[in-house]
XYZ file of C-alpha atoms in Angstrom:
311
model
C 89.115 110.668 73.858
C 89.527 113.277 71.640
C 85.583 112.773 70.578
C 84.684 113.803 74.037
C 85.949 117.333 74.042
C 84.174 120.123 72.859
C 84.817 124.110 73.482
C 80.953 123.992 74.055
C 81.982 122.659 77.344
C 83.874 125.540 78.294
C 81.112 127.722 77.478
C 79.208 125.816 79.418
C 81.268 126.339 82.604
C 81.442 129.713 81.980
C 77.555 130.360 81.179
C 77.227 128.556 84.892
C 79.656 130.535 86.447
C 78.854 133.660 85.532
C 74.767 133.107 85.508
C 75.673 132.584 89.527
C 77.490 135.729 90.229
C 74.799 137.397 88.255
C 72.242 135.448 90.598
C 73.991 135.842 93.845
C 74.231 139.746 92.473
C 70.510 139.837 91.912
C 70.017 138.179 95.232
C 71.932 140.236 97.192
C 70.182 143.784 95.538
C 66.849 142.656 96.553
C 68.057 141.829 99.855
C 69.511 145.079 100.473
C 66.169 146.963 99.324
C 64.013 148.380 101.931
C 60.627 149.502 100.851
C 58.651 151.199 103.155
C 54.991 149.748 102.849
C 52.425 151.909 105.295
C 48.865 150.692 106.636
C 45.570 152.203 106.588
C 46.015 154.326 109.229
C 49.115 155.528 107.662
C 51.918 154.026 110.046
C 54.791 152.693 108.665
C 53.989 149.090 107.828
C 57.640 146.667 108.922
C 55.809 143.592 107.739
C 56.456 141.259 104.613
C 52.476 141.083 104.408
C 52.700 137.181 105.031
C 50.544 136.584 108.128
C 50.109 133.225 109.428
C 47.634 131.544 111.977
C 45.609 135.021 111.585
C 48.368 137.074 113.762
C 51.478 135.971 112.784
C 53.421 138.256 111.023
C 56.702 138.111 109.198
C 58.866 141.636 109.998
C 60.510 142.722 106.815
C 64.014 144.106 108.525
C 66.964 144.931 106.414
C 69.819 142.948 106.569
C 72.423 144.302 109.076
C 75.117 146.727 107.641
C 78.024 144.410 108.339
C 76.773 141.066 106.763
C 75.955 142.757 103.598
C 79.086 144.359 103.331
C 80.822 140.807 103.722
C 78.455 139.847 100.873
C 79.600 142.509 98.505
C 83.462 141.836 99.543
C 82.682 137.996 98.843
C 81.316 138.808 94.752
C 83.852 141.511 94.510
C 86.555 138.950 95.300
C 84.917 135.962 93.394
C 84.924 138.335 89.900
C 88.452 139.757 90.695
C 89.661 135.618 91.692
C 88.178 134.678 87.656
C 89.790 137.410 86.257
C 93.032 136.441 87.592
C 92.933 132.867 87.622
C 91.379 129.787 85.866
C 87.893 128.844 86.860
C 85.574 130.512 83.493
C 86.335 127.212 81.662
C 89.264 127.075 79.513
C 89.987 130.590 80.144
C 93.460 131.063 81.632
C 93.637 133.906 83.292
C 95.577 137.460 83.571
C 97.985 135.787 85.944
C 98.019 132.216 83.525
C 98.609 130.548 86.617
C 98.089 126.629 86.502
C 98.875 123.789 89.041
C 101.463 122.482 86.303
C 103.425 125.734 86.299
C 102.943 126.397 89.831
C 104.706 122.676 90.609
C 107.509 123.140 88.230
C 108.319 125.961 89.878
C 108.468 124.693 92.986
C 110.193 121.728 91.552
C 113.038 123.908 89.924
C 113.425 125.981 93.140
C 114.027 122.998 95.255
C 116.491 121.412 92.765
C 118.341 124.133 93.048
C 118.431 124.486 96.618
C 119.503 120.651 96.552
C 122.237 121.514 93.770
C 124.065 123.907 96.405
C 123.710 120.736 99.067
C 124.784 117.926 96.748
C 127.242 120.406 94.989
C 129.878 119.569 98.496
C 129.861 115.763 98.125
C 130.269 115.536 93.942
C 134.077 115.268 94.955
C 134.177 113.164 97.943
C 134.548 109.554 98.000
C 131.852 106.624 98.859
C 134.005 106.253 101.653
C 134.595 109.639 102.873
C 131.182 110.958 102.141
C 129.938 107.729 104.971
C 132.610 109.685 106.790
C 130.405 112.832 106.884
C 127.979 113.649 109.470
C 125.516 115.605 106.800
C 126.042 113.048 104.250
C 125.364 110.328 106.090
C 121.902 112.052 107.502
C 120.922 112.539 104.030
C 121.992 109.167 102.851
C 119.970 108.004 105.749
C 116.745 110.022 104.753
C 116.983 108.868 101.387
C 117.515 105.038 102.141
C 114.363 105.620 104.388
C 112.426 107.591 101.997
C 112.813 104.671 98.805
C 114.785 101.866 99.959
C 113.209 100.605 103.409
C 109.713 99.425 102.484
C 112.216 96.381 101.069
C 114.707 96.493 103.205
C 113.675 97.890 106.245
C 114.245 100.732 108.319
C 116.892 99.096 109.601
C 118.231 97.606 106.420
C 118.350 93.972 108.008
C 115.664 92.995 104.980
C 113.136 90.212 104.913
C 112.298 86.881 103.593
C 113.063 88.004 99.649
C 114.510 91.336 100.231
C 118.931 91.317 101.037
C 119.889 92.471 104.551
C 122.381 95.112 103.581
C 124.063 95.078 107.117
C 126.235 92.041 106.517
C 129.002 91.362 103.917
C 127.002 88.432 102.163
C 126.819 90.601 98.467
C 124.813 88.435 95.510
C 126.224 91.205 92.974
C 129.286 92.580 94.934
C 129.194 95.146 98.106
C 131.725 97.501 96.265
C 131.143 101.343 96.480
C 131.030 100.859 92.507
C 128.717 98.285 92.752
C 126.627 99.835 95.134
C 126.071 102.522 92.952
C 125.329 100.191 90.023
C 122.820 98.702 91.622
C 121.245 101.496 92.858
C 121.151 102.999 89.520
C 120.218 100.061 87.352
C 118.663 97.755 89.516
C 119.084 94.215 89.127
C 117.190 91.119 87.818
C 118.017 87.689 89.175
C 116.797 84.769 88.293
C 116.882 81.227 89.239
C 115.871 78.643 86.679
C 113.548 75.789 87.176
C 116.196 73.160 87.502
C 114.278 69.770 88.664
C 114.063 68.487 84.610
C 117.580 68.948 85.069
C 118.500 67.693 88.439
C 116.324 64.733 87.982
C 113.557 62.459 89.967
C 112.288 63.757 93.354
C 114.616 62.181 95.140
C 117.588 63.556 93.127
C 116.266 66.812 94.355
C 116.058 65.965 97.792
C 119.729 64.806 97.796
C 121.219 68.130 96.038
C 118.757 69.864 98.814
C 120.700 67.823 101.110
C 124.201 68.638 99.449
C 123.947 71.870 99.806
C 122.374 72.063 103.218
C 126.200 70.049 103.614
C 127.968 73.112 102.048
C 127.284 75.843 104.903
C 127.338 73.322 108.213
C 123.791 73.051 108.596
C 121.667 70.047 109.516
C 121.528 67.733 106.708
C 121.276 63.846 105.794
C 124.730 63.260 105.215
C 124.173 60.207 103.291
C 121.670 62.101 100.547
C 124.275 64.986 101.015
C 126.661 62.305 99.698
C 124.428 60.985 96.875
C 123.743 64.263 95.540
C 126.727 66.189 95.642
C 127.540 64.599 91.697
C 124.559 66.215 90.440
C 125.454 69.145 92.538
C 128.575 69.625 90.556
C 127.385 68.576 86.775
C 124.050 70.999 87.037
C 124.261 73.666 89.841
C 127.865 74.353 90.423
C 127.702 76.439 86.594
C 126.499 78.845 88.938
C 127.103 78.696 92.384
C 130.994 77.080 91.694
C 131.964 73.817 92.540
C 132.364 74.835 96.506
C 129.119 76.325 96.479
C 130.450 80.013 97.114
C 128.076 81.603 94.205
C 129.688 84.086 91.415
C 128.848 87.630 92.101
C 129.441 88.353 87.844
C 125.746 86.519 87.655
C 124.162 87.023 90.531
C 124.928 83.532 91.715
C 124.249 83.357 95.620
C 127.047 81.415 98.125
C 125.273 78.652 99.535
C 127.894 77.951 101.752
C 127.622 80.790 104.305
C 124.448 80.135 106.048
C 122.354 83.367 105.095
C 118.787 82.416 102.944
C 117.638 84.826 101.090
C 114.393 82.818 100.302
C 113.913 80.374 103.523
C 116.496 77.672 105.315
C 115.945 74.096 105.183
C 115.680 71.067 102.697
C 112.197 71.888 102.258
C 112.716 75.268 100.633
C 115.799 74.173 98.626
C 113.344 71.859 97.223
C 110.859 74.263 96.382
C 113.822 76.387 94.524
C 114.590 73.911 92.731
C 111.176 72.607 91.556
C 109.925 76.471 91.159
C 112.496 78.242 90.399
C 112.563 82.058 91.585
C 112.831 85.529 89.755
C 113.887 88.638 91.678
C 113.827 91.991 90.413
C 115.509 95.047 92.274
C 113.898 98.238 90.685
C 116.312 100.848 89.107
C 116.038 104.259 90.403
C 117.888 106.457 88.592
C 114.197 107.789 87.470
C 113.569 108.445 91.471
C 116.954 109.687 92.272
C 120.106 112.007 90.913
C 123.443 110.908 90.265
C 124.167 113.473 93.213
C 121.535 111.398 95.434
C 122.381 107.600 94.517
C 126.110 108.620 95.346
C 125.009 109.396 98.599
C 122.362 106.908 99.527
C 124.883 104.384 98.594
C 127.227 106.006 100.954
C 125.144 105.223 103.575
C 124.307 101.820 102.288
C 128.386 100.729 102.192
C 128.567 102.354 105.639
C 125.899 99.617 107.290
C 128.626 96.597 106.741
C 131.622 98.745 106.915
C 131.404 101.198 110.567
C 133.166 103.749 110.304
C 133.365 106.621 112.713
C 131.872 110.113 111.174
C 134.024 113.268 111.501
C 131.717 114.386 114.542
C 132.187 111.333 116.383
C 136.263 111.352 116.371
């Protein structure tokens, strides 16, 4: 890239730039000249001299006082605005005032005025900050601002994406582990298992099994047939009763809520396919001071609790 740049360049900017004012300058002068031009008889001639159609006659008037004086004002500012700021190529300016500089200012002003908000709830706990009425409206803002194109507005999720309303927690629903979450993300994966659970129909039976482990409709007799392979290749995981482990991620299949789909067919297809889900980290997003409250408001959504306003 570094082939491609060339101070000729910002001469050239500047050679445009300035051959405009000058133009606009020149432009403006001749404009704003009035020469008297008088006839044969000696009357004052207020004609251009271009005649059309044999009596059509352009009048040479002068432009009006006002319009001119808005032209002047406009190069007087344009000369004063290059001198100030960048525009004459890589020329900086008296004021060395940039888009970069202007934003980290802005940036650094707003920080701080967030510092003296955030500065009230670095002592407060998960719990009593989803106590607070201004907490939990920021919290709120936040969730809505990075976490609901996932998980909705209302948090209830989708196909894919965890409802965060209920107590159903694949990594633990822990103010802690909230947090952790929040600030690490998370990466869970579910292995291709079919080579290990066996032929089709050794699937189907484990999708059957643990259809069997959360009271929903099932063959009981493939239930029956696959609950050995259950145990020798899933439970590793998900535990022999099918309640997951939350130190690995390992969903309960025993309490009726999908994350990917209900039914035999989709247990097949997690099986056969496998599945990989990745929950972006955003401590690059979001402050300590912010994922503390965010996840404030994210415990509070399966735990009500009444805010100090509302007592």
């Amino acid at each position: 890239m570094s082939d491609f740049i060339s101070s000729a360049w910002s001469w050239y900017v500047i050679a445009i730039v300035v051959f405009g004012l000058v133009y606009c300058a020149f432009v403006l002068i001749g404009a704003a000249k009035h020469k008297v031009v008088y006839d044969a008889s000696g009357q004052v001639d207020k004609t251009t001299g271009h005649v059309w159609d044999g009596d059509l006659r352009e009048l040479n008037n002068p432009l009006p006082r006002w319009w001119l004086m808005l032209f002047i004002i406009t190069l007087v500012f344009a000369v004063a605005y290059f001198a100030l700021y960048p525009g004459l190529g890589d020329y900086k300016g008296k004021l060395n005032w940039s888009q970069t500089g202007q934003l980290e200012a802005e940036m650094t002003k707003a920080k701080a005025e967030q510092d003296k908000i955030f500065a009230a709830f670095k002592n407060a706990s998960i719990e009593d900050l989803a106590r607070d009425p201004k907490a939990h409206a920021i919290g709120e803002r936040l969730f809505l601002n990075n976490c609901a194109a996932c998980h909705g507005s209302d948090a209830h999720g989708a196909k894919g994406f965890p409802n965060l309303t209920d107590n159903d927690w694949i990594h633990g629903g822990s103010p802690d582990k909230i947090v952790e979450t929040i600030t690490h993300g998370r990466r869970g994966q579910m292995p291709v298992m079919a080579p290990a659970v066996g032929t089709p129909e050794e699937v189907r039976q484990v999708a059957n099994y643990v259809l069997s482990l959360s009271g929903s409709g099932h063959n009981s007799i493939l239930a029956e047939l696959g609950k050995p392979k259950f145990k020798q290749v899933c439970a590793a995981c998900h535990g022999a009763d099918g309640k997951g482990n939350q130190a690995i991620g390992a969903p309960n299949l025993s309490d009726k809520i999908w994350l990917h789909g209900w039914g035999e067919e989709a247990i097949i297809n997690m099986v056969n396919k496998g599945k990989l889900n990745v929950m972006p980290a955003q401590d690059a997003r979001l402050s300590a001071d912010q994922i503390k409250v965010v996840a404030s408001y994210v415990w509070s959504l399966s735990h009500p609790v009444q805010t100090a306003d509302a007592k």
